[in-house]
Amino acid sequence: MSESIKVVCRVRPLNEQEKANDSKFVVSFPGDGDTTVFLGGKMFSFDHVVQPKASQLEVYEVVAKPIVADVLNGYNGTIFAYGQTSSGKTYTMEGILGDPVFQGVIPRIVDDIFNHIYQMDENLEFHIKVSYFEIYMEKIRDLLDVSKTNLPVHEDKDRVPYVKGITEKFVSTPEELFKAIDEGKANRHVAVTNMNEHSSRSHSVLLINVRQENLETQKKLHGKLYLVDLAGSEKVAKTGAEGTVLDEAKNINKSLSALGNVINALVEGSSHVPYRDSKLTRILQESLGGNARTTMVICCSPAGYNEAETKSTLMFGMRAKTIKNLVTVNEEITADEWRRRYEQEKEKVGKSHTIVSHLESELKRWRAGETVNQADWFTENQYAGALDDTRDSTTRSSVPSTPMLDSVTTSTPRSAALTNASPAKNVGDVQLQLLYQQFDDRGDEINKQAETIARLRQQIEEQDVNNSLRTESEGQFKEITALQAKYQSRKDEAKEVLQALEELAMNYDQKAQEINAKAKELKRLRKPCYYKPV
């Protein structure tokens, strides 16, 4: 079933920074305002337009609520937010977790999934797994196991991309799922820029995998729900990014550019869609032109300061709205079901042999020169009756009753051509699959080599630090040795001075004693002499 991508435009109110800069509200909503946006002299139409005063609940009702039932019934679903930095993407997808009024799409959809399950048939058994990762600097990083920093993207037997080695946690309650979300959210890269105090520096993907089994009929369905919060496109002149933040901005803009190229290729019907140009587009491959019911939320600023970026976002959404996805139920066929289908096909083949026998008999009579009465012709109606179990009745009634011989003779070359072409096509598919497998394997090798190079680079940096420390240590040791020698020299000098001082002190004491003795002698000599008269 072919379905267009659903595009919802959300215009936020002016933020405090825009109000402080006296930015004008340049977006308008003509008519009822539910499907159109007017900006810069141009009208933009979408499946739905959410105006600034809309609540988080209103946004959820429009964006996500229908997808819950789809995923539980075996369909794949994707919801992702796109827009410039600080346009409200993370607020739309996450909001304030735990707040019943301001929580966003993700927490509401978690509650809704479990509420639906609780109300469904008791014969249905559900298994729910959750994965949470980010694409940071073009590397896939597991947010539930931060030791996994560069995971590869592979394709399964149906050529559906998946992240190899990603952590999958089984959850059975909303609380367990919220715990996983909180754990992953705490590990996500954010930074402060001139336009956003909590700017996401990576694309985050929350994957909820739901498997359902009917215990009575053994019927199994599985659906995947991708909830994607894209990092915002940035103009460095506005954000003031520098250093690591600047490198992050370059990678963000590069991956968003690759996303735009994929959407342009799908819109133009190009034979080659460049999904492999980035990790982001490979992850979203099933969501864009594949097997998924996809809703894109384009988030816009209404400020005149951001008019160019808002117009670019609106044009992006207009292009994406024309993309068609081929949506099918993901059903796991059991052995009993395969057996039933085999028996059905076997019966069909038996009836086909009967038809061929009738046609060959009629053909022999014609070739023998006999005249076959029209009543004996094997007609389309008889063919339809023979394949009553496998042919649609409306199709039979619309086909005229004509000799089957003519249709067989005209269709045989086409069947033969298809039969002859089929092996070549199969070989081509196998070769293509092998090439993709080799590509993925080579990607694994490149990732491993990149990890090895990163590890070696780290070792080299550590060695450089050690060498620098060693050189610095040697220099300091030399300085210490020189200081010690200088100290010893000064110590020796001080010792000599002390010895000299001690000698001076001894001489001083000796001289002092001599002086005291002289003084006493002098004093004695100065005493007056008294002579007795004779």
Coordinates of C-alpha atoms in Angstrom, one line a residue:
M1 CA 0.0 0.0 0.0
S2 CA 1.5 3.3 -1.1
E3 CA 1.2 6.2 1.3
S4 CA 2.7 9.7 1.4
I5 CA 4.8 10.9 4.2
K6 CA 2.8 13.0 6.7
V7 CA 4.3 16.4 7.3
V8 CA 3.2 18.5 10.3
C9 CA 4.5 22.1 10.7
R10 CA 4.9 23.4 14.2
V11 CA 5.6 27.1 14.7
R12 CA 6.7 28.0 18.2
P13 CA 6.2 31.4 20.0
L14 CA 8.9 34.0 20.0
N15 CA 11.5 33.1 22.7
E16 CA 13.0 35.4 25.2
Q17 CA 16.1 36.2 23.2
E18 CA 14.0 37.1 20.1
K19 CA 11.8 39.3 22.2
A20 CA 14.9 41.0 23.7
N21 CA 16.1 41.7 20.2
D22 CA 12.7 43.1 19.2
S23 CA 12.3 40.5 16.4
K24 CA 9.0 40.7 14.6
F25 CA 6.5 37.8 14.2
V26 CA 6.7 37.3 10.4
V27 CA 4.7 34.1 10.0
S28 CA 0.9 34.1 9.4
F29 CA -1.8 31.4 9.1
P30 CA -4.3 32.2 6.4
G31 CA -7.9 30.7 6.4
D32 CA -8.5 28.4 9.3
G33 CA -4.7 28.1 9.8
D34 CA -4.8 24.3 10.2
T35 CA -3.0 23.5 6.9
T36 CA -1.3 26.6 5.6
V37 CA 1.6 28.9 6.5
F38 CA 2.4 32.2 4.9
L39 CA 5.9 33.6 4.9
G40 CA 7.8 36.0 2.7
G41 CA 5.0 36.3 0.1
K42 CA 4.7 32.5 -0.3
M43 CA 2.1 30.0 0.8
F44 CA 3.1 26.6 2.2
S45 CA 0.7 23.8 2.7
F46 CA 1.0 20.7 4.9
D47 CA -1.1 17.9 6.4
H48 CA -1.4 20.0 9.5
V49 CA -0.1 23.2 11.0
V50 CA 0.3 23.6 14.7
Q51 CA 0.2 27.2 15.8
P52 CA 2.2 28.7 18.7
K53 CA -0.5 28.5 21.3
A54 CA -1.1 24.8 20.8
S55 CA -0.5 22.5 23.8
Q56 CA 1.8 19.5 23.9
L57 CA -1.2 17.3 24.0
E58 CA -2.7 18.8 20.8
V59 CA 0.7 18.2 19.1
Y60 CA 0.7 14.6 20.2
E61 CA -2.9 14.0 19.0
V62 CA -2.0 15.3 15.5
V63 CA 1.6 13.9 15.2
A64 CA 1.8 10.5 17.0
K65 CA -1.4 9.1 18.3
P66 CA -2.5 7.3 15.1
I67 CA 0.9 5.5 14.8
V68 CA 0.6 3.7 18.1
A69 CA -2.2 1.4 16.9
D70 CA -0.3 0.9 13.6
V71 CA 2.9 -0.3 15.4
L72 CA 0.9 -2.6 17.6
N73 CA -0.8 -4.1 14.5
G74 CA 2.5 -4.9 12.8
Y75 CA 3.4 -1.8 10.9
N76 CA 6.6 0.2 11.1
G77 CA 6.4 3.8 12.1
T78 CA 8.7 6.8 12.2
I79 CA 8.4 10.2 13.8
F80 CA 11.2 12.7 13.5
A81 CA 11.6 16.4 14.1
Y82 CA 13.5 18.6 11.6
G83 CA 14.4 22.3 11.8
Q84 CA 17.1 24.9 12.6
T85 CA 18.8 25.0 16.0
S86 CA 16.6 26.3 18.8
S87 CA 13.4 25.8 16.8
G88 CA 11.7 23.5 19.3
K89 CA 12.6 20.0 18.1
T90 CA 13.7 18.5 21.4
Y91 CA 10.8 20.2 23.2
T92 CA 8.4 18.6 20.7
M93 CA 9.9 15.1 20.9
E94 CA 10.8 15.1 24.6
G95 CA 9.4 18.1 26.4
I96 CA 9.7 18.0 30.1
L97 CA 9.8 14.4 31.1
G98 CA 7.5 13.5 33.9
D99 CA 5.4 16.7 33.6
P100 CA 1.8 15.8 32.5
V101 CA 1.3 19.1 30.7
F102 CA 4.7 19.8 29.1
Q103 CA 5.9 16.3 28.3
G104 CA 6.4 15.7 24.6
V105 CA 5.8 13.0 22.0
I106 CA 8.1 10.3 23.3
P107 CA 6.8 10.1 26.9
R108 CA 3.2 10.3 25.7
I109 CA 3.7 7.6 23.1
V110 CA 5.3 5.3 25.7
D111 CA 2.2 5.6 28.0
D112 CA -0.1 5.2 25.0
I113 CA 1.6 2.0 23.8
F114 CA 1.2 0.3 27.2
N115 CA -2.4 1.6 27.6
H116 CA -3.3 0.1 24.2
I117 CA -1.7 -3.2 25.2
Y118 CA -3.6 -3.4 28.5
Q119 CA -6.9 -3.0 26.6
M120 CA -6.2 -5.6 23.8
D121 CA -7.2 -9.2 23.6
E122 CA -5.8 -11.3 26.4
N123 CA -4.7 -14.0 23.9
L124 CA -2.1 -11.5 22.6
E125 CA 1.4 -11.7 24.0
F126 CA 3.7 -8.8 23.6
H127 CA 7.5 -8.5 23.7
I128 CA 8.9 -5.0 23.7
K129 CA 12.6 -4.1 23.2
V130 CA 14.1 -0.6 23.3
S131 CA 17.4 0.7 21.9
Y132 CA 18.7 4.2 22.2
F133 CA 21.6 5.7 20.3
E134 CA 23.0 8.9 18.9
I135 CA 24.8 9.8 15.7
Y136 CA 27.6 12.0 16.9
M137 CA 30.4 13.3 14.5
E138 CA 29.2 10.6 12.0
K139 CA 29.7 7.8 14.5
I140 CA 26.9 5.7 16.0
R141 CA 27.2 5.8 19.8
D142 CA 25.1 3.5 22.1
L143 CA 23.5 5.6 24.7
L144 CA 22.7 2.6 26.8
D145 CA 26.3 1.4 26.8
V146 CA 28.7 4.2 26.2
S147 CA 31.6 1.8 25.7
K148 CA 30.1 1.2 22.2
T149 CA 31.2 4.4 20.4
N150 CA 31.4 3.5 16.7
L151 CA 28.8 0.9 15.7
P152 CA 28.4 -0.2 12.1
V153 CA 25.2 -0.2 10.0
H154 CA 24.4 -3.5 8.3
E155 CA 21.6 -4.9 6.2
D156 CA 19.5 -8.0 7.0
K157 CA 18.4 -10.6 4.4
D158 CA 15.7 -8.3 3.2
R159 CA 18.2 -5.4 2.8
V160 CA 16.7 -3.5 5.7
P161 CA 19.4 -1.5 7.6
Y162 CA 20.1 -2.1 11.3
V163 CA 22.8 -1.1 13.8
K164 CA 25.0 -4.1 14.5
G165 CA 25.8 -4.7 18.1
I166 CA 23.4 -2.1 19.5
T167 CA 22.1 -2.7 23.1
E168 CA 18.5 -4.0 23.2
K169 CA 16.7 -3.9 26.6
F170 CA 13.5 -5.8 27.2
V171 CA 10.9 -3.7 29.0
S172 CA 7.5 -4.8 30.4
T173 CA 6.3 -1.5 32.0
P174 CA 6.3 2.2 31.1
E175 CA 8.6 2.8 34.1
E176 CA 11.3 0.4 32.8
L177 CA 11.1 2.2 29.4
F178 CA 11.4 5.6 31.0
K179 CA 14.4 4.4 33.0
A180 CA 16.1 3.5 29.8
I181 CA 15.2 6.9 28.2
D182 CA 16.6 8.7 31.3
E183 CA 19.8 6.7 31.1
G184 CA 20.3 7.4 27.5
K185 CA 19.4 11.1 27.7
A186 CA 22.0 11.6 30.4
N187 CA 24.7 10.3 28.0
R188 CA 23.7 12.5 25.0
H189 CA 26.0 15.2 23.8
V190 CA 24.7 18.8 24.4
A191 CA 26.4 22.2 24.4
V192 CA 25.8 25.9 24.9
T193 CA 25.6 28.2 21.8
N194 CA 24.6 31.8 21.2
M195 CA 21.1 30.5 20.1
N196 CA 20.5 27.6 22.5
E197 CA 21.5 26.9 26.0
H198 CA 20.9 23.2 25.6
S199 CA 21.8 22.6 21.9
S200 CA 21.8 19.0 20.8
R201 CA 25.1 18.1 19.2
S202 CA 23.9 14.8 17.8
H203 CA 20.9 13.1 16.2
S204 CA 19.2 10.8 18.7
V205 CA 17.2 7.7 17.8
L206 CA 14.9 5.9 20.2
L207 CA 13.9 2.5 18.7
I208 CA 10.9 0.6 20.2
N209 CA 10.5 -2.9 18.8
V210 CA 7.2 -4.5 19.4
R211 CA 6.5 -8.2 18.7
Q212 CA 3.0 -9.6 19.1
E213 CA 1.9 -13.3 19.1
N214 CA -1.7 -14.6 19.1
L215 CA -1.6 -17.6 21.4
E216 CA -4.7 -19.1 19.8
T217 CA -3.9 -18.7 16.1
Q218 CA 0.0 -18.6 16.5
K219 CA -0.1 -15.5 14.3
K220 CA 3.0 -13.3 14.9
L221 CA 3.4 -9.6 14.0
H222 CA 6.2 -7.2 14.7
G223 CA 6.5 -3.4 14.3
K224 CA 9.3 -1.0 14.8
L225 CA 8.9 2.6 15.9
Y226 CA 11.7 5.1 15.3
L227 CA 11.5 8.3 17.4
V228 CA 14.2 10.6 16.0
D229 CA 15.3 14.0 17.4
L230 CA 17.5 15.6 14.8
A231 CA 20.2 18.1 15.7
G232 CA 19.4 21.5 14.3
S233 CA 21.0 23.0 11.2
E234 CA 23.3 25.9 12.2
K235 CA 24.8 29.1 10.8
V236 CA 28.1 29.5 12.5
A237 CA 27.9 33.3 12.3
K238 CA 24.8 33.1 14.5
T239 CA 25.7 30.4 16.9
G240 CA 29.3 31.5 17.5
A241 CA 30.5 28.0 17.4
E242 CA 34.2 27.4 17.7
G243 CA 36.6 24.5 18.5
T244 CA 34.8 21.2 19.1
V245 CA 31.4 22.8 18.9
L246 CA 32.3 24.0 15.4
D247 CA 33.4 20.5 14.3
E248 CA 30.1 19.2 15.6
A249 CA 28.2 21.8 13.6
K250 CA 30.1 20.9 10.4
N251 CA 29.1 17.2 10.9
I252 CA 25.5 18.1 11.7
N253 CA 25.1 20.2 8.6
K254 CA 26.8 17.6 6.5
S255 CA 24.4 14.8 7.6
L256 CA 21.4 17.1 7.2
S257 CA 22.6 17.9 3.7
A258 CA 22.8 14.2 2.9
L259 CA 19.2 13.9 4.2
G260 CA 18.1 16.7 1.8
N261 CA 19.9 14.9 -1.1
V262 CA 18.0 11.7 -0.3
I263 CA 14.6 13.5 -0.2
N264 CA 15.4 15.4 -3.5
A265 CA 16.3 12.1 -5.2
L266 CA 13.1 10.4 -4.0
V267 CA 11.0 13.4 -5.1
E268 CA 12.6 13.4 -8.5
G269 CA 12.2 9.7 -8.9
S270 CA 15.9 9.2 -9.3
S271 CA 17.1 5.6 -10.0
H272 CA 19.9 6.1 -7.4
V273 CA 19.0 7.3 -3.9
P274 CA 22.2 8.2 -1.9
Y275 CA 21.2 6.5 1.4
R276 CA 24.8 5.5 2.0
D277 CA 26.1 9.1 2.1
S278 CA 25.6 9.3 5.8
K279 CA 24.8 7.2 8.9
L280 CA 21.6 9.2 9.4
T281 CA 20.1 8.5 6.0
R282 CA 21.0 4.8 6.2
I283 CA 19.1 4.6 9.5
L284 CA 16.1 6.4 8.0
Q285 CA 16.2 4.3 4.8
E286 CA 13.0 2.4 5.6
S287 CA 11.3 5.6 6.8
L288 CA 12.0 7.5 3.5
G289 CA 10.6 5.6 0.5
G290 CA 10.5 2.3 2.3
N291 CA 8.2 0.2 4.5
A292 CA 7.1 2.7 7.3
R293 CA 4.3 5.1 8.1
T294 CA 6.4 8.3 8.6
T295 CA 5.4 11.6 10.2
M296 CA 7.9 14.5 9.9
V297 CA 7.5 17.4 12.3
I298 CA 9.1 20.5 10.8
C299 CA 9.8 23.0 13.7
C300 CA 10.0 26.7 12.8
S301 CA 10.9 30.0 14.5
P302 CA 8.4 32.9 13.7
A303 CA 11.1 35.6 14.2
G304 CA 12.2 37.8 11.3
Y305 CA 15.8 37.2 12.5
N306 CA 15.4 33.6 11.4
E307 CA 13.2 34.1 8.3
A308 CA 15.7 32.6 5.8
E309 CA 16.1 29.5 7.9
T310 CA 12.4 29.1 8.5
K311 CA 11.6 29.5 4.8
S312 CA 14.3 26.8 4.0
T313 CA 12.6 24.5 6.6
L314 CA 9.1 25.0 5.1
M315 CA 10.4 24.2 1.6
F316 CA 12.1 21.1 2.9
G317 CA 8.7 20.0 4.4
M318 CA 6.9 20.7 1.1
R319 CA 9.3 18.5 -0.8
A320 CA 9.1 15.7 1.8
K321 CA 5.3 15.6 1.6
T322 CA 5.4 14.2 -1.9
I323 CA 7.5 11.1 -1.0
K324 CA 5.6 7.8 -1.2
N325 CA 6.3 4.8 1.2
L326 CA 5.2 1.3 0.5
V327 CA 3.6 0.2 3.7
T328 CA 3.0 -3.5 4.6
V329 CA 2.3 -5.5 7.7
N330 CA 5.3 -7.3 9.1
E331 CA 4.0 -10.8 9.7
E332 CA 6.2 -13.8 10.8
I333 CA 4.9 -16.9 9.0
T334 CA 4.9 -20.0 11.1
A335 CA 5.7 -23.5 9.9
D336 CA 2.0 -24.4 9.9
E337 CA 1.2 -21.4 7.8
W338 CA 3.9 -22.3 5.3
R339 CA 2.5 -25.8 5.2
R340 CA -1.0 -24.5 4.5
R341 CA 0.3 -22.2 1.7
Y342 CA 2.3 -25.1 0.3
E343 CA -0.8 -27.2 0.1
Q344 CA -2.8 -24.4 -1.4
E345 CA -0.1 -23.9 -4.1
K346 CA 0.1 -27.6 -4.7
E347 CA -3.7 -27.7 -5.3
K348 CA -3.4 -24.8 -7.6
V349 CA -0.6 -26.5 -9.6
G350 CA -2.8 -29.6 -9.9
K351 CA -5.7 -27.6 -11.3
S352 CA -3.3 -25.9 -13.7
H353 CA -2.2 -29.3 -15.0
T354 CA -5.9 -30.1 -15.6
I355 CA -6.3 -26.9 -17.6
V356 CA -3.2 -27.6 -19.6
S357 CA -4.5 -31.1 -20.5
H358 CA -7.9 -29.6 -21.7
L359 CA -6.0 -27.0 -23.8
E360 CA -3.6 -29.5 -25.3
S361 CA -6.6 -31.8 -26.2
E362 CA -8.3 -28.9 -27.9
L363 CA -5.1 -27.8 -29.6
K364 CA -4.5 -31.3 -31.1
R365 CA -8.1 -31.3 -32.5
W366 CA -7.5 -27.9 -34.1
R367 CA -4.2 -29.0 -35.6
A368 CA -5.7 -32.3 -36.9
G369 CA -8.1 -30.2 -39.0
E370 CA -11.1 -30.9 -36.9
T371 CA -13.7 -28.3 -36.3
V372 CA -14.2 -27.8 -32.6
N373 CA -17.7 -26.5 -31.7
Q374 CA -17.8 -23.3 -29.8
A375 CA -19.6 -25.2 -27.0
D376 CA -16.5 -27.4 -26.6
W377 CA -14.0 -24.5 -26.4
F378 CA -12.2 -24.2 -23.0
T379 CA -13.2 -20.7 -22.1
E380 CA -12.0 -18.1 -19.6
N381 CA -15.1 -18.9 -17.4
Q382 CA -14.1 -22.5 -17.2
Y383 CA -10.5 -21.5 -16.3
A384 CA -11.9 -19.3 -13.6
G385 CA -14.0 -22.1 -12.2
A386 CA -11.1 -24.4 -12.1
L387 CA -9.0 -21.9 -10.1
D388 CA -11.9 -20.7 -8.0
D389 CA -9.9 -20.8 -4.8
T390 CA -7.1 -18.6 -6.1
R391 CA -8.8 -16.2 -8.4
D392 CA -10.7 -13.0 -7.4
S393 CA -14.3 -13.2 -8.5
T394 CA -14.5 -9.6 -9.5
T395 CA -11.6 -10.1 -11.9
R396 CA -13.4 -13.2 -13.4
S397 CA -16.6 -11.3 -14.1
S398 CA -14.8 -8.5 -15.9
V399 CA -12.9 -10.9 -18.3
P400 CA -14.9 -11.7 -21.5
S401 CA -15.6 -15.3 -22.4
T402 CA -13.1 -15.9 -25.2
P403 CA -11.3 -19.0 -26.4
M404 CA -8.5 -19.9 -24.0
L405 CA -6.4 -21.1 -26.8
D406 CA -5.8 -17.6 -28.1
S407 CA -4.8 -16.3 -24.7
V408 CA -2.5 -19.2 -24.2
T409 CA -0.7 -18.8 -27.5
T410 CA -0.2 -15.1 -27.0
S411 CA 0.9 -15.3 -23.4
T412 CA 3.3 -18.2 -23.7
P413 CA 6.2 -16.2 -25.2
R414 CA 5.9 -13.7 -22.4
S415 CA 5.9 -16.5 -19.8
A416 CA 8.9 -18.0 -21.4
A417 CA 10.6 -14.7 -21.5
L418 CA 9.9 -14.2 -17.8
T419 CA 11.1 -17.7 -17.0
N420 CA 14.3 -17.1 -18.9
A421 CA 14.8 -13.7 -17.4
S422 CA 14.1 -14.9 -13.8
P423 CA 17.4 -16.8 -13.2
A424 CA 19.4 -13.8 -14.5
K425 CA 17.5 -11.5 -12.3
N426 CA 18.0 -13.8 -9.3
V427 CA 21.7 -14.0 -10.1
G428 CA 21.9 -10.2 -10.3
D429 CA 20.0 -9.9 -7.0
V430 CA 22.4 -12.4 -5.3
Q431 CA 25.4 -10.6 -6.7
L432 CA 24.0 -7.3 -5.6
Q433 CA 23.4 -8.7 -2.1
L434 CA 26.9 -10.1 -2.0
L435 CA 28.3 -6.7 -3.0
Y436 CA 26.3 -5.0 -0.2
Q437 CA 27.5 -7.7 2.2
Q438 CA 31.1 -7.1 1.1
F439 CA 30.5 -3.3 1.5
D440 CA 29.2 -3.8 5.0
D441 CA 32.1 -6.2 5.9
R442 CA 34.5 -3.6 4.4
G443 CA 32.8 -1.0 6.5
D444 CA 33.4 -3.2 9.6
E445 CA 37.0 -3.5 8.7
I446 CA 37.2 0.3 8.2
N447 CA 35.6 0.9 11.6
K448 CA 38.0 -1.6 13.3
Q449 CA 40.9 0.1 11.6
A450 CA 39.6 3.5 12.6
E451 CA 39.3 2.2 16.2
T452 CA 42.8 0.8 16.0
I453 CA 44.1 4.1 14.5
A454 CA 42.3 6.0 17.3
R455 CA 43.8 3.7 19.9
L456 CA 47.3 4.1 18.4
R457 CA 46.9 7.8 18.1
Q458 CA 45.9 7.9 21.8
Q459 CA 48.9 5.7 22.6
I460 CA 51.2 8.1 20.6
E461 CA 49.7 11.1 22.4
E462 CA 50.3 9.4 25.7
Q463 CA 53.8 8.5 24.6
D464 CA 54.4 12.1 23.6
V465 CA 53.1 13.2 27.0
N466 CA 55.4 10.7 28.7
N467 CA 58.3 11.8 26.5
S468 CA 57.5 15.4 27.3
L469 CA 57.3 14.6 31.0
R470 CA 60.5 12.6 30.8
T471 CA 62.3 15.5 29.0
E472 CA 60.9 17.9 31.5
S473 CA 61.9 15.6 34.4
E474 CA 65.4 15.3 33.0
G475 CA 65.6 19.0 32.8
Q476 CA 64.3 19.4 36.3
F477 CA 66.8 16.7 37.5
K478 CA 69.6 18.6 35.9
E479 CA 68.4 21.8 37.5
I480 CA 68.1 20.0 40.9
T481 CA 71.6 18.6 40.5
A482 CA 73.0 22.0 39.7
L483 CA 71.1 23.5 42.6
Q484 CA 72.4 20.7 44.9
A485 CA 76.0 21.4 43.7
K486 CA 75.5 25.1 44.2
Y487 CA 74.0 24.4 47.6
Q488 CA 76.9 22.2 48.5
S489 CA 79.3 24.9 47.3
R490 CA 77.5 27.5 49.4
K491 CA 77.4 25.1 52.3
D492 CA 81.2 24.7 52.1
E493 CA 81.6 28.4 51.9
A494 CA 79.3 28.9 54.9
K495 CA 81.3 26.3 56.8
E496 CA 84.5 28.1 56.0
V497 CA 83.0 31.4 57.1
L498 CA 81.7 29.7 60.3
Q499 CA 85.2 28.3 61.0
A500 CA 86.6 31.8 60.4
L501 CA 84.0 33.3 62.7
E502 CA 84.8 30.7 65.3
E503 CA 88.5 31.5 65.0
L504 CA 87.7 35.2 65.2
A505 CA 85.5 34.5 68.3
M506 CA 88.3 32.6 69.9
N507 CA 90.8 35.3 69.1
Y508 CA 88.3 37.8 70.4
D509 CA 87.9 35.9 73.6
Q510 CA 91.6 35.6 74.0
K511 CA 92.2 39.3 73.2
A512 CA 89.4 40.2 75.6
Q513 CA 91.0 38.2 78.4
E514 CA 94.4 39.8 77.6
I515 CA 92.7 43.2 77.7
N516 CA 91.0 42.5 81.0
A517 CA 94.4 41.3 82.4
K518 CA 96.1 44.5 81.1
A519 CA 93.3 46.6 82.5
K520 CA 93.6 45.1 85.9
E521 CA 97.4 45.5 85.8
L522 CA 96.9 49.1 84.7
K523 CA 94.4 49.8 87.4
R524 CA 96.8 48.3 89.9
L525 CA 99.7 50.4 88.7
R526 CA 97.5 53.6 88.9
K527 CA 96.8 53.1 92.6
P528 CA 98.6 56.0 94.7
C529 CA 101.6 55.0 96.6
Y530 CA 101.7 56.1 100.3
Y531 CA 105.2 56.1 101.9
K532 CA 105.7 56.2 105.7
P533 CA 108.1 59.0 106.9
V534 CA 111.3 57.8 108.4

